Amino acid sequence: MDGAKSEEEWPRCVGCGRRVKTLFVQYSPGNIRLMKCDDCKAVADPYIECEFMIILIDLILHKTRAYRHLLFNKLRIYSSLDKGILVLSILMHMVLDAFRISFSRGNKADGDSSISTISGIFNCGKVMGVALLGNIIFMDVLLLEVQIILKLSFETIRYREVLLAVIISSYFKLFLMAMMVWEFPLSVIFIVEIFVLSSNIVALRVVTEFSKARCFGVCFGAYAAKYLTECWLLGTP
């Protein structure tokens, strides 16, 4: 039982996705040798020696090798050490969604400059509530679809992997913070959301090893449910 558990916590080969015992052997500080995968015979994780910007570029290009490195070998989403990362990621995800909603509503009410403090607090609370409920619906629908469509066992560790992979792969939402400095048209929000959706599909495919079409159906359904919830709460078409 202990042997099976330790094997489940092994890192992954970024090429084929198989588990490997170790990614490198360190002979001295700064002197390491990258190990090869027993299945594909290639270096298990060449990203270990890469700069962060190279990894980020490959993530933006949606390379599955970069996502396997980030999710399995860097963050180790299969272990019990990811609980703090999961909570922090969910909070950040909700804050960025609240900012997106606020920015969309603010552009429609530019002429309303005499908003009272109480009204401002009320609007802020409403936006946060909408973002919170929208993300609850998003996560519930996502996990339900994973269980039904992808037919995965609904174990705690398993759905935590899926949820963390999808939220971590939504990193492009951070670019919305640039709107605090520069003015962008509303179409930028749509472009960012499309990019986040495509990134979520790649991450979900890496974790579940299912087809791209089925992963697209899961992510699109969850986003559609969140969008409809936000429109209903905000009273927008």
PDB file of C-alpha atoms in Angstrom, residues 8-234:
ATOM      1  CA  GLU A   8       1.597   7.788  -7.292  1.00  0.00           C
ATOM      2  CA  GLU A   9       3.622  10.745  -6.083  1.00  0.00           C
ATOM      3  CA  TRP A  10       6.394  10.204  -8.624  1.00  0.00           C
ATOM      4  CA  PRO A  11       7.005  13.026 -11.135  1.00  0.00           C
ATOM      5  CA  ARG A  12       6.021  12.630 -14.793  1.00  0.00           C
ATOM      6  CA  CYS A  13       7.879  12.539 -18.076  1.00  0.00           C
ATOM      7  CA  VAL A  14       6.835  15.680 -19.949  1.00  0.00           C
ATOM      8  CA  GLY A  15       7.015  13.845 -23.265  1.00  0.00           C
ATOM      9  CA  CYS A  16       4.826  10.775 -22.745  1.00  0.00           C
ATOM     10  CA  GLY A  17       3.299  11.514 -19.335  1.00  0.00           C
ATOM     11  CA  ARG A  18       4.561   8.307 -17.697  1.00  0.00           C
ATOM     12  CA  ARG A  19       5.737   8.305 -14.099  1.00  0.00           C
ATOM     13  CA  VAL A  20       9.477   8.305 -13.437  1.00  0.00           C
ATOM     14  CA  LYS A  21      11.287   7.719 -10.171  1.00  0.00           C
ATOM     15  CA  THR A  22      13.426  10.835 -10.390  1.00  0.00           C
ATOM     16  CA  LEU A  23      13.974  13.660 -12.843  1.00  0.00           C
ATOM     17  CA  PHE A  24      17.654  14.297 -12.150  1.00  0.00           C
ATOM     18  CA  VAL A  25      20.633  13.216 -10.105  1.00  0.00           C
ATOM     19  CA  GLN A  26      22.617  15.906  -8.319  1.00  0.00           C
ATOM     20  CA  TYR A  27      26.325  15.201  -7.891  1.00  0.00           C
ATOM     21  CA  SER A  28      27.188  18.594  -6.384  1.00  0.00           C
ATOM     22  CA  PRO A  29      25.585  22.057  -6.159  1.00  0.00           C
ATOM     23  CA  GLY A  30      24.956  23.187  -9.739  1.00  0.00           C
ATOM     24  CA  ASN A  31      26.082  19.845 -11.183  1.00  0.00           C
ATOM     25  CA  ILE A  32      23.111  17.654 -12.138  1.00  0.00           C
ATOM     26  CA  ARG A  33      22.349  14.988 -14.714  1.00  0.00           C
ATOM     27  CA  LEU A  34      18.878  14.817 -16.201  1.00  0.00           C
ATOM     28  CA  MET A  35      17.358  11.343 -16.185  1.00  0.00           C
ATOM     29  CA  LYS A  36      15.663   9.667 -19.144  1.00  0.00           C
ATOM     30  CA  CYS A  37      12.213   8.124 -19.262  1.00  0.00           C
ATOM     31  CA  ASP A  38      12.163   4.330 -19.407  1.00  0.00           C
ATOM     32  CA  ASP A  39       9.248   4.366 -21.874  1.00  0.00           C
ATOM     33  CA  CYS A  40      10.063   7.021 -24.478  1.00  0.00           C
ATOM     34  CA  LYS A  41      13.848   7.010 -23.829  1.00  0.00           C
ATOM     35  CA  ALA A  42      13.926  10.827 -23.933  1.00  0.00           C
ATOM     36  CA  VAL A  43      14.968  13.232 -21.174  1.00  0.00           C
ATOM     37  CA  ALA A  44      12.104  13.134 -18.682  1.00  0.00           C
ATOM     38  CA  ASP A  45      11.946  16.886 -18.003  1.00  0.00           C
ATOM     39  CA  PRO A  46      14.331  19.208 -19.885  1.00  0.00           C
ATOM     40  CA  TYR A  47      12.490  22.230 -18.444  1.00  0.00           C
ATOM     41  CA  ILE A  48      14.443  21.773 -15.205  1.00  0.00           C
ATOM     42  CA  GLU A  49      17.382  23.565 -16.824  1.00  0.00           C
ATOM     43  CA  CYS A  50      15.229  26.213 -18.568  1.00  0.00           C
ATOM     44  CA  GLU A  51      14.625  29.800 -17.522  1.00  0.00           C
ATOM     45  CA  PHE A  52      11.146  30.784 -16.356  1.00  0.00           C
ATOM     46  CA  MET A  53      10.503  32.894 -19.473  1.00  0.00           C
ATOM     47  CA  ILE A  54      11.072  29.896 -21.744  1.00  0.00           C
ATOM     48  CA  ILE A  55       8.559  27.874 -19.735  1.00  0.00           C
ATOM     49  CA  LEU A  56       6.079  30.770 -19.808  1.00  0.00           C
ATOM     50  CA  ILE A  57       6.386  31.104 -23.588  1.00  0.00           C
ATOM     51  CA  ASP A  58       5.718  27.383 -24.040  1.00  0.00           C
ATOM     52  CA  LEU A  59       2.699  27.672 -21.730  1.00  0.00           C
ATOM     53  CA  ILE A  60       1.354  30.541 -23.821  1.00  0.00           C
ATOM     54  CA  LEU A  61       1.915  28.408 -26.933  1.00  0.00           C
ATOM     55  CA  HIS A  62      -0.171  25.661 -25.249  1.00  0.00           C
ATOM     56  CA  LYS A  63       2.544  22.990 -25.351  1.00  0.00           C
ATOM     57  CA  THR A  64       1.480  19.926 -23.362  1.00  0.00           C
ATOM     58  CA  ARG A  65       5.095  19.316 -22.310  1.00  0.00           C
ATOM     59  CA  ALA A  66       5.170  22.675 -20.493  1.00  0.00           C
ATOM     60  CA  TYR A  67       1.836  21.972 -18.787  1.00  0.00           C
ATOM     61  CA  ARG A  68       3.047  18.564 -17.571  1.00  0.00           C
ATOM     62  CA  HIS A  69       6.155  20.214 -16.140  1.00  0.00           C
ATOM     63  CA  LEU A  70       4.137  22.900 -14.359  1.00  0.00           C
ATOM     64  CA  LEU A  71       1.318  20.727 -13.024  1.00  0.00           C
ATOM     65  CA  PHE A  72       3.062  17.434 -12.237  1.00  0.00           C
ATOM     66  CA  ASN A  73       6.724  18.253 -11.621  1.00  0.00           C
ATOM     67  CA  LYS A  74       6.647  21.844 -10.363  1.00  0.00           C
ATOM     68  CA  LEU A  75       3.372  22.137  -8.434  1.00  0.00           C
ATOM     69  CA  ARG A  76       2.943  18.375  -7.823  1.00  0.00           C
ATOM     70  CA  ILE A  77      -0.858  18.606  -7.950  1.00  0.00           C
ATOM     71  CA  TYR A  78      -1.225  14.905  -7.137  1.00  0.00           C
ATOM     72  CA  SER A  79       0.300  15.311  -3.656  1.00  0.00           C
ATOM     73  CA  SER A  80      -1.291  16.581  -0.448  1.00  0.00           C
ATOM     74  CA  LEU A  81       0.902  19.698  -0.512  1.00  0.00           C
ATOM     75  CA  ASP A  82      -1.318  21.553  -2.963  1.00  0.00           C
ATOM     76  CA  LYS A  83      -4.123  22.529  -0.548  1.00  0.00           C
ATOM     77  CA  GLY A  84      -2.732  25.984   0.138  1.00  0.00           C
ATOM     78  CA  ILE A  85      -2.048  26.541  -3.548  1.00  0.00           C
ATOM     79  CA  LEU A  86      -5.600  25.461  -4.378  1.00  0.00           C
ATOM     80  CA  VAL A  87      -7.198  27.888  -1.896  1.00  0.00           C
ATOM     81  CA  LEU A  88      -4.964  30.775  -2.992  1.00  0.00           C
ATOM     82  CA  SER A  89      -5.642  30.033  -6.664  1.00  0.00           C
ATOM     83  CA  ILE A  90      -9.422  29.956  -6.126  1.00  0.00           C
ATOM     84  CA  LEU A  91      -9.321  33.292  -4.283  1.00  0.00           C
ATOM     85  CA  MET A  92      -7.201  34.879  -7.006  1.00  0.00           C
ATOM     86  CA  HIS A  93      -9.523  33.435  -9.657  1.00  0.00           C
ATOM     87  CA  MET A  94     -12.553  35.028  -7.976  1.00  0.00           C
ATOM     88  CA  VAL A  95     -10.835  38.403  -7.490  1.00  0.00           C
ATOM     89  CA  LEU A  96      -9.860  38.562 -11.165  1.00  0.00           C
ATOM     90  CA  ASP A  97     -13.400  37.599 -12.184  1.00  0.00           C
ATOM     91  CA  ALA A  98     -14.754  40.362  -9.939  1.00  0.00           C
ATOM     92  CA  PHE A  99     -12.405  42.818 -11.598  1.00  0.00           C
ATOM     93  CA  ARG A 100     -13.572  41.655 -15.052  1.00  0.00           C
ATOM     94  CA  ILE A 101     -17.226  42.144 -14.081  1.00  0.00           C
ATOM     95  CA  SER A 102     -16.495  45.530 -12.518  1.00  0.00           C
ATOM     96  CA  PHE A 103     -14.598  46.714 -15.581  1.00  0.00           C
ATOM     97  CA  SER A 104     -17.417  45.638 -17.905  1.00  0.00           C
ATOM     98  CA  ARG A 105     -20.031  47.445 -15.795  1.00  0.00           C
ATOM     99  CA  GLY A 106     -17.842  50.512 -15.279  1.00  0.00           C
ATOM    100  CA  ASN A 107     -17.448  51.146 -18.990  1.00  0.00           C
ATOM    101  CA  LYS A 108     -21.214  51.334 -19.324  1.00  0.00           C
ATOM    102  CA  ALA A 109     -21.531  53.889 -16.524  1.00  0.00           C
ATOM    103  CA  ASP A 110     -18.716  56.310 -17.233  1.00  0.00           C
ATOM    104  CA  GLY A 111     -20.974  59.341 -16.905  1.00  0.00           C
ATOM    105  CA  ASP A 112     -22.092  58.414 -13.406  1.00  0.00           C
ATOM    106  CA  SER A 113     -19.261  60.101 -11.482  1.00  0.00           C
ATOM    107  CA  SER A 114     -21.265  61.183  -8.419  1.00  0.00           C
ATOM    108  CA  ILE A 115     -21.706  57.775  -6.856  1.00  0.00           C
ATOM    109  CA  SER A 116     -21.977  57.914  -3.075  1.00  0.00           C
ATOM    110  CA  THR A 117     -19.708  55.937  -0.781  1.00  0.00           C
ATOM    111  CA  ILE A 118     -22.532  53.669   0.363  1.00  0.00           C
ATOM    112  CA  SER A 119     -23.558  52.994  -3.222  1.00  0.00           C
ATOM    113  CA  GLY A 120     -19.948  52.231  -4.130  1.00  0.00           C
ATOM    114  CA  ILE A 121     -19.619  49.752  -1.271  1.00  0.00           C
ATOM    115  CA  PHE A 122     -22.913  48.151  -2.265  1.00  0.00           C
ATOM    116  CA  ASN A 123     -21.807  47.801  -5.893  1.00  0.00           C
ATOM    117  CA  CYS A 124     -18.464  46.352  -4.809  1.00  0.00           C
ATOM    118  CA  GLY A 125     -20.210  43.811  -2.591  1.00  0.00           C
ATOM    119  CA  LYS A 126     -22.614  42.925  -5.388  1.00  0.00           C
ATOM    120  CA  VAL A 127     -19.778  42.362  -7.861  1.00  0.00           C
ATOM    121  CA  MET A 128     -17.895  40.162  -5.381  1.00  0.00           C
ATOM    122  CA  GLY A 129     -21.076  38.199  -4.674  1.00  0.00           C
ATOM    123  CA  VAL A 130     -21.708  37.662  -8.380  1.00  0.00           C
ATOM    124  CA  ALA A 131     -18.101  36.534  -8.896  1.00  0.00           C
ATOM    125  CA  LEU A 132     -18.335  34.181  -5.905  1.00  0.00           C
ATOM    126  CA  LEU A 133     -21.588  32.556  -7.010  1.00  0.00           C
ATOM    127  CA  GLY A 134     -20.443  32.401 -10.619  1.00  0.00           C
ATOM    128  CA  ASN A 135     -17.276  30.543  -9.623  1.00  0.00           C
ATOM    129  CA  ILE A 136     -19.208  28.165  -7.356  1.00  0.00           C
ATOM    130  CA  ILE A 137     -21.455  27.299 -10.311  1.00  0.00           C
ATOM    131  CA  PHE A 138     -18.393  26.998 -12.559  1.00  0.00           C
ATOM    132  CA  MET A 139     -16.607  24.573 -10.231  1.00  0.00           C
ATOM    133  CA  ASP A 140     -19.718  22.498  -9.524  1.00  0.00           C
ATOM    134  CA  VAL A 141     -20.575  22.133 -13.210  1.00  0.00           C
ATOM    135  CA  LEU A 142     -16.946  21.407 -14.080  1.00  0.00           C
ATOM    136  CA  LEU A 143     -16.609  18.601 -11.529  1.00  0.00           C
ATOM    137  CA  LEU A 144     -20.032  17.187 -12.397  1.00  0.00           C
ATOM    138  CA  GLU A 145     -19.141  17.072 -16.091  1.00  0.00           C
ATOM    139  CA  VAL A 146     -15.789  15.481 -15.290  1.00  0.00           C
ATOM    140  CA  GLN A 147     -17.606  12.761 -13.400  1.00  0.00           C
ATOM    141  CA  ILE A 148     -20.297  12.172 -16.058  1.00  0.00           C
ATOM    142  CA  ILE A 149     -18.625  12.924 -19.402  1.00  0.00           C
ATOM    143  CA  LEU A 150     -15.075  11.845 -18.637  1.00  0.00           C
ATOM    144  CA  LYS A 151     -16.270   9.046 -16.328  1.00  0.00           C
ATOM    145  CA  LEU A 152     -13.616   9.660 -13.694  1.00  0.00           C
ATOM    146  CA  SER A 153     -13.986   8.317 -10.190  1.00  0.00           C
ATOM    147  CA  PHE A 154     -15.159  11.114  -7.881  1.00  0.00           C
ATOM    148  CA  GLU A 155     -12.371  10.785  -5.331  1.00  0.00           C
ATOM    149  CA  THR A 156     -11.125  13.754  -3.323  1.00  0.00           C
ATOM    150  CA  ILE A 157      -7.593  13.665  -4.697  1.00  0.00           C
ATOM    151  CA  ARG A 158      -8.785  13.172  -8.256  1.00  0.00           C
ATOM    152  CA  TYR A 159     -11.196  16.091  -8.488  1.00  0.00           C
ATOM    153  CA  ARG A 160      -8.731  18.308  -6.633  1.00  0.00           C
ATOM    154  CA  GLU A 161      -6.232  17.598  -9.411  1.00  0.00           C
ATOM    155  CA  VAL A 162      -8.761  18.566 -12.087  1.00  0.00           C
ATOM    156  CA  LEU A 163      -9.880  21.722 -10.282  1.00  0.00           C
ATOM    157  CA  LEU A 164      -6.342  22.903  -9.575  1.00  0.00           C
ATOM    158  CA  ALA A 165      -5.239  22.218 -13.156  1.00  0.00           C
ATOM    159  CA  VAL A 166      -8.089  24.292 -14.587  1.00  0.00           C
ATOM    160  CA  ILE A 167      -7.619  27.198 -12.174  1.00  0.00           C
ATOM    161  CA  ILE A 168      -3.824  27.297 -12.511  1.00  0.00           C
ATOM    162  CA  SER A 169      -4.157  27.259 -16.304  1.00  0.00           C
ATOM    163  CA  SER A 170      -6.315  30.403 -16.051  1.00  0.00           C
ATOM    164  CA  TYR A 171      -3.136  32.416 -15.433  1.00  0.00           C
ATOM    165  CA  PHE A 172      -3.842  34.627 -18.459  1.00  0.00           C
ATOM    166  CA  LYS A 173      -6.547  36.386 -16.419  1.00  0.00           C
ATOM    167  CA  LEU A 174      -3.666  38.228 -14.756  1.00  0.00           C
ATOM    168  CA  PHE A 175      -3.362  40.311 -17.927  1.00  0.00           C
ATOM    169  CA  LEU A 176      -6.676  41.931 -16.982  1.00  0.00           C
ATOM    170  CA  MET A 177      -4.750  43.812 -14.297  1.00  0.00           C
ATOM    171  CA  ALA A 178      -3.145  45.833 -17.092  1.00  0.00           C
ATOM    172  CA  MET A 179      -6.522  47.539 -17.489  1.00  0.00           C
ATOM    173  CA  MET A 180      -5.852  49.323 -14.212  1.00  0.00           C
ATOM    174  CA  VAL A 181      -3.053  51.218 -15.981  1.00  0.00           C
ATOM    175  CA  TRP A 182      -4.083  51.395 -19.633  1.00  0.00           C
ATOM    176  CA  GLU A 183      -7.468  51.669 -21.295  1.00  0.00           C
ATOM    177  CA  PHE A 184      -8.543  48.750 -23.471  1.00  0.00           C
ATOM    178  CA  PRO A 185     -11.750  48.065 -25.389  1.00  0.00           C
ATOM    179  CA  LEU A 186     -14.183  45.504 -23.990  1.00  0.00           C
ATOM    180  CA  SER A 187     -13.153  43.113 -26.771  1.00  0.00           C
ATOM    181  CA  VAL A 188      -9.913  42.516 -24.842  1.00  0.00           C
ATOM    182  CA  ILE A 189     -11.895  40.798 -22.086  1.00  0.00           C
ATOM    183  CA  PHE A 190     -13.431  38.461 -24.652  1.00  0.00           C
ATOM    184  CA  ILE A 191     -10.003  37.659 -26.126  1.00  0.00           C
ATOM    185  CA  VAL A 192      -8.589  36.915 -22.667  1.00  0.00           C
ATOM    186  CA  GLU A 193     -11.539  34.634 -21.839  1.00  0.00           C
ATOM    187  CA  ILE A 194     -11.079  32.715 -25.106  1.00  0.00           C
ATOM    188  CA  PHE A 195      -7.390  32.252 -24.357  1.00  0.00           C
ATOM    189  CA  VAL A 196      -8.176  31.079 -20.818  1.00  0.00           C
ATOM    190  CA  LEU A 197     -10.702  28.576 -22.177  1.00  0.00           C
ATOM    191  CA  SER A 198      -8.183  27.113 -24.612  1.00  0.00           C
ATOM    192  CA  SER A 199      -5.551  26.937 -21.873  1.00  0.00           C
ATOM    193  CA  ASN A 200      -8.017  25.139 -19.577  1.00  0.00           C
ATOM    194  CA  ILE A 201      -8.682  22.567 -22.307  1.00  0.00           C
ATOM    195  CA  VAL A 202      -4.966  21.769 -22.617  1.00  0.00           C
ATOM    196  CA  ALA A 203      -4.518  21.489 -18.837  1.00  0.00           C
ATOM    197  CA  LEU A 204      -7.591  19.271 -18.458  1.00  0.00           C
ATOM    198  CA  ARG A 205      -6.372  17.065 -21.285  1.00  0.00           C
ATOM    199  CA  VAL A 206      -2.958  16.709 -19.606  1.00  0.00           C
ATOM    200  CA  VAL A 207      -4.512  15.682 -16.282  1.00  0.00           C
ATOM    201  CA  THR A 208      -7.257  13.381 -17.582  1.00  0.00           C
ATOM    202  CA  GLU A 209      -5.591  12.101 -20.794  1.00  0.00           C
ATOM    203  CA  PHE A 210      -8.906  12.321 -22.659  1.00  0.00           C
ATOM    204  CA  SER A 211      -9.560  13.673 -26.148  1.00  0.00           C
ATOM    205  CA  LYS A 212      -9.481  17.391 -26.898  1.00  0.00           C
ATOM    206  CA  ALA A 213     -13.135  17.370 -27.995  1.00  0.00           C
ATOM    207  CA  ARG A 214     -14.379  15.937 -24.699  1.00  0.00           C
ATOM    208  CA  CYS A 215     -12.227  18.318 -22.671  1.00  0.00           C
ATOM    209  CA  PHE A 216     -13.574  21.213 -24.750  1.00  0.00           C
ATOM    210  CA  GLY A 217     -17.136  20.114 -23.966  1.00  0.00           C
ATOM    211  CA  VAL A 218     -16.402  20.025 -20.225  1.00  0.00           C
ATOM    212  CA  CYS A 219     -14.713  23.452 -20.092  1.00  0.00           C
ATOM    213  CA  PHE A 220     -17.193  25.145 -22.437  1.00  0.00           C
ATOM    214  CA  GLY A 221     -20.156  23.833 -20.431  1.00  0.00           C
ATOM    215  CA  ALA A 222     -18.697  25.119 -17.160  1.00  0.00           C
ATOM    216  CA  TYR A 223     -17.960  28.548 -18.620  1.00  0.00           C
ATOM    217  CA  ALA A 224     -21.420  28.760 -20.203  1.00  0.00           C
ATOM    218  CA  ALA A 225     -23.032  28.007 -16.839  1.00  0.00           C
ATOM    219  CA  LYS A 226     -20.926  30.693 -15.130  1.00  0.00           C
ATOM    220  CA  TYR A 227     -21.689  33.268 -17.805  1.00  0.00           C
ATOM    221  CA  LEU A 228     -25.434  32.621 -17.685  1.00  0.00           C
ATOM    222  CA  THR A 229     -25.354  32.872 -13.874  1.00  0.00           C
ATOM    223  CA  GLU A 230     -23.570  36.228 -14.028  1.00  0.00           C
ATOM    224  CA  CYS A 231     -26.009  37.569 -16.660  1.00  0.00           C
ATOM    225  CA  TRP A 232     -28.987  36.464 -14.538  1.00  0.00           C
ATOM    226  CA  LEU A 233     -27.637  38.060 -11.356  1.00  0.00           C
ATOM    227  CA  LEU A 234     -26.612  41.298 -13.055  1.00  0.00           C
TER     228      LEU A 234
END
